[in-house]
mmCIF file of C-alpha atoms and ligand atoms in Angstrom:
data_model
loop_
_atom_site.group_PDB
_atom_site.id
_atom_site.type_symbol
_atom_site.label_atom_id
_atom_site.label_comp_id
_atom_site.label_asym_id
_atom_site.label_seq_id
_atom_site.Cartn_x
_atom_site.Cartn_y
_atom_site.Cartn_z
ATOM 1 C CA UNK G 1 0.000 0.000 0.000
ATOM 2 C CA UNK G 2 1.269 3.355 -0.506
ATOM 3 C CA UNK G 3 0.871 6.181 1.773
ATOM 4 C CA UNK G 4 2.174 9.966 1.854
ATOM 5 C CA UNK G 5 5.045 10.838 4.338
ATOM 6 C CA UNK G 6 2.916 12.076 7.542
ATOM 7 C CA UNK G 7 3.420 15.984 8.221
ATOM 8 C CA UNK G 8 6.246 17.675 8.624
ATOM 9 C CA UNK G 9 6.459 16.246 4.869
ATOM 10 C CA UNK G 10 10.245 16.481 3.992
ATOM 11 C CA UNK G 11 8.806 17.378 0.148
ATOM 12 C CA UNK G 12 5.654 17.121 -1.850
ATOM 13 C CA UNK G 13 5.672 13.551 -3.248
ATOM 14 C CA UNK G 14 7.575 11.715 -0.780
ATOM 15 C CA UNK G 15 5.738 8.506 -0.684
ATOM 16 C CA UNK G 16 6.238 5.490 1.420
ATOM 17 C CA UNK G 17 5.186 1.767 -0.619
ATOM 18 C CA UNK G 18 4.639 -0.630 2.239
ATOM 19 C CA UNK G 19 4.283 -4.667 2.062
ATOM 20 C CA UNK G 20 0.827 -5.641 2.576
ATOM 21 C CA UNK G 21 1.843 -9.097 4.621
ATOM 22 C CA UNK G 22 4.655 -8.139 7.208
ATOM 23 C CA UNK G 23 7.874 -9.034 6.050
ATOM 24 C CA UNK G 24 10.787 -7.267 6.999
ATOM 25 C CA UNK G 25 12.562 -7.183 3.755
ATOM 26 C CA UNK G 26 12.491 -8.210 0.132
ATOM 27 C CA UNK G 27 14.564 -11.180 0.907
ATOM 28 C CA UNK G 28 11.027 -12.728 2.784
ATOM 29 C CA UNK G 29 8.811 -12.561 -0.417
ATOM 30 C CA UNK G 30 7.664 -15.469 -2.151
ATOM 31 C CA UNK G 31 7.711 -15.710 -5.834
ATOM 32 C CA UNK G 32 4.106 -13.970 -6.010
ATOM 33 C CA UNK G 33 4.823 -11.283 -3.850
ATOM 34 C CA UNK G 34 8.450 -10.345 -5.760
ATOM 35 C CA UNK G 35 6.343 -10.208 -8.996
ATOM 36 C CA UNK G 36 3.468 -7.773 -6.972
ATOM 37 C CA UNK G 37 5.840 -5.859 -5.437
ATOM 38 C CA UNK G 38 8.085 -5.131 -8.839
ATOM 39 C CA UNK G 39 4.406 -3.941 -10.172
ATOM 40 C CA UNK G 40 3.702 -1.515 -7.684
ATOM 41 C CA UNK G 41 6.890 -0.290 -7.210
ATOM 42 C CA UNK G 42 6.583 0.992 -10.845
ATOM 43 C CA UNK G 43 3.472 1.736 -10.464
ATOM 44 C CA UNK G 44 4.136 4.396 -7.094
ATOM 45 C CA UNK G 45 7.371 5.609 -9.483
ATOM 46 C CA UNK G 46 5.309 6.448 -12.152
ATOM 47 C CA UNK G 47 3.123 8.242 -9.793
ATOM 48 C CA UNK G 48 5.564 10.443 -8.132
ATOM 49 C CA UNK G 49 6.816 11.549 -11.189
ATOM 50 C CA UNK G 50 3.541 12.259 -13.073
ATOM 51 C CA UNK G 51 2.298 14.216 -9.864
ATOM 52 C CA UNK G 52 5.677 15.748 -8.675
ATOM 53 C CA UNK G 53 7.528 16.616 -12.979
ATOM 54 C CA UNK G 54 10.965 15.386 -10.734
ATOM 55 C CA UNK G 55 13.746 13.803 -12.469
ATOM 56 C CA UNK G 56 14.418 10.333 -10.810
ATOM 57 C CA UNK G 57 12.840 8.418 -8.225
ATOM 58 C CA UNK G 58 14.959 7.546 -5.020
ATOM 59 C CA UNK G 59 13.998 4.590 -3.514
ATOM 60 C CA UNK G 60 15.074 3.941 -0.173
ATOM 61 C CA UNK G 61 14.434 1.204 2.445
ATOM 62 C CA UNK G 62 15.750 1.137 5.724
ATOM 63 C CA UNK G 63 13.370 -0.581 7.601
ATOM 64 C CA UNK G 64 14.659 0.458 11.210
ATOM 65 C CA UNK G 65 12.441 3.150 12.472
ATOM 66 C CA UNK G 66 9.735 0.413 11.720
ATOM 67 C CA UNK G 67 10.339 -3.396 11.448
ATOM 68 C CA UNK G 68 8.152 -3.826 8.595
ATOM 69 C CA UNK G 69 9.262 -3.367 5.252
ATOM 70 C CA UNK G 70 8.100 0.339 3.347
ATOM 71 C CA UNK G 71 10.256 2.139 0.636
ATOM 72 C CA UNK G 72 10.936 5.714 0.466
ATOM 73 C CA UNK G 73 9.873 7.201 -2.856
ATOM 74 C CA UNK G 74 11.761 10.661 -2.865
ATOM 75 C CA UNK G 75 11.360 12.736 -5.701
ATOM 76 C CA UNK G 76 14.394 13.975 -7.112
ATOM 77 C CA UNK G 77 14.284 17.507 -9.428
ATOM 78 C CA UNK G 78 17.823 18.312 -11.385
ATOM 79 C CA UNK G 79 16.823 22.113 -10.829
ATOM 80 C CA UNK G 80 16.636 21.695 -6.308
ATOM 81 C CA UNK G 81 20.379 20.755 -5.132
ATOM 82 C CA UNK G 82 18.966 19.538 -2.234
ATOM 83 C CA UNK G 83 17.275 16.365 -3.713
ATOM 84 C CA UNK G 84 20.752 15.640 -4.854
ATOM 85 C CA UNK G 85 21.829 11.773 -3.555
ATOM 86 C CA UNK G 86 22.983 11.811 0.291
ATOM 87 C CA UNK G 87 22.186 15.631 0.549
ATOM 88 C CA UNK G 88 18.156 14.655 1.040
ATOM 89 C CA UNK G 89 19.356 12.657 4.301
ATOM 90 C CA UNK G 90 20.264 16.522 5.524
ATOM 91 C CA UNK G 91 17.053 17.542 4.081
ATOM 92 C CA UNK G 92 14.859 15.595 6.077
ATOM 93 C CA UNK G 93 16.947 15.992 8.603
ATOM 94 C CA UNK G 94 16.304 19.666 8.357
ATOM 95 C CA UNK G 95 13.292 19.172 8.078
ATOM 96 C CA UNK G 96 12.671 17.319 10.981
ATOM 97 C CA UNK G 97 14.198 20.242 12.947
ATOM 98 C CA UNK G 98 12.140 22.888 11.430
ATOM 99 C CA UNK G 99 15.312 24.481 10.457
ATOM 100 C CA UNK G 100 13.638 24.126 6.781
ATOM 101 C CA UNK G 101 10.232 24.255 5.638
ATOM 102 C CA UNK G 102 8.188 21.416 5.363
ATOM 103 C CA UNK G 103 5.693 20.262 2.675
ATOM 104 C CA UNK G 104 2.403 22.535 3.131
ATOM 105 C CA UNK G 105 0.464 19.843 4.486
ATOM 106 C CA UNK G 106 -2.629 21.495 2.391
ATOM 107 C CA UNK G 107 -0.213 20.389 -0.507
ATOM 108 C CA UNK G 108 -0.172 17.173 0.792
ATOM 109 C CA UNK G 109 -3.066 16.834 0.923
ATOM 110 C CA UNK G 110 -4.282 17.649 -2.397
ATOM 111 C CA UNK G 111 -1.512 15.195 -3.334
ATOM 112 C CA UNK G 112 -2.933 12.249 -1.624
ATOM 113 C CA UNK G 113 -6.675 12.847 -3.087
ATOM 114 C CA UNK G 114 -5.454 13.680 -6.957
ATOM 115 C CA UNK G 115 -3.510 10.213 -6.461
ATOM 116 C CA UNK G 116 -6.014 8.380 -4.907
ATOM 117 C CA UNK G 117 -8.175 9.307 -7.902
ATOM 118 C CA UNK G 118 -6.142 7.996 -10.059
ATOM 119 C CA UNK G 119 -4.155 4.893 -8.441
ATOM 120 C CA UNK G 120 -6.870 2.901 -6.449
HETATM 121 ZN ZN1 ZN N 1 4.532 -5.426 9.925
#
């Protein structure tokens, strides 16, 4: 399932693609679930760049703040610097501080119901 990163957003688009059954990683799936998952992670891609015009697509998983496995989907734009690879970690980071702005959450949530229209 895919959800928008809760407020303080670190940017518009940031989406997180979660497993359905809880797994902690990819290297749990079963056949079925490898094919499902390739599938929507394309799918949320596609998403976040129709909605967001960025570049590239990070996609990140960590799976430590939370034991059960969800992706980062960052949008990355060539024209903000701060997208740029590792320099997003100091983004959110900044972020998180309030030392930068977040995502309006209004934006947010306009995001969430134009995608919803069109993804579910
Ligand atoms: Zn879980």
């Amino acid at each position: 399932m895919i959800r928008h990163h809760s407020n303080p957003a670190p940017l518009l688009g940031w989406l997180l693609l979660d497993s359905v059954r809880h797994c902690a990683g990819p290297w749990e799936f079963t056949d079925r679930e490898m094919a499902d998952w390739g599938r929507a992670l394309k799918d949320a891609c596609d998403l976040v760049r129709r909605r967001t015009g960025c570049d590239r697509v990070y996609t990140i998983a960590f799976g430590e703040g939370a034991p059960h496995l969800h992706v980062h989907l960052i949008p990355r734009f060539g024209s903000d610097a701060a997208t740029t690879a590792w320099k997003v970690a100091d983004l959110y980071r900044d972020v998180a501080s309030g030392s930068r702005d977040a995502a309006a959450p209004q934006a947010v949530l306009e995001f969430v119901k134009q995608a919803r229209s069109e993804f579910l």
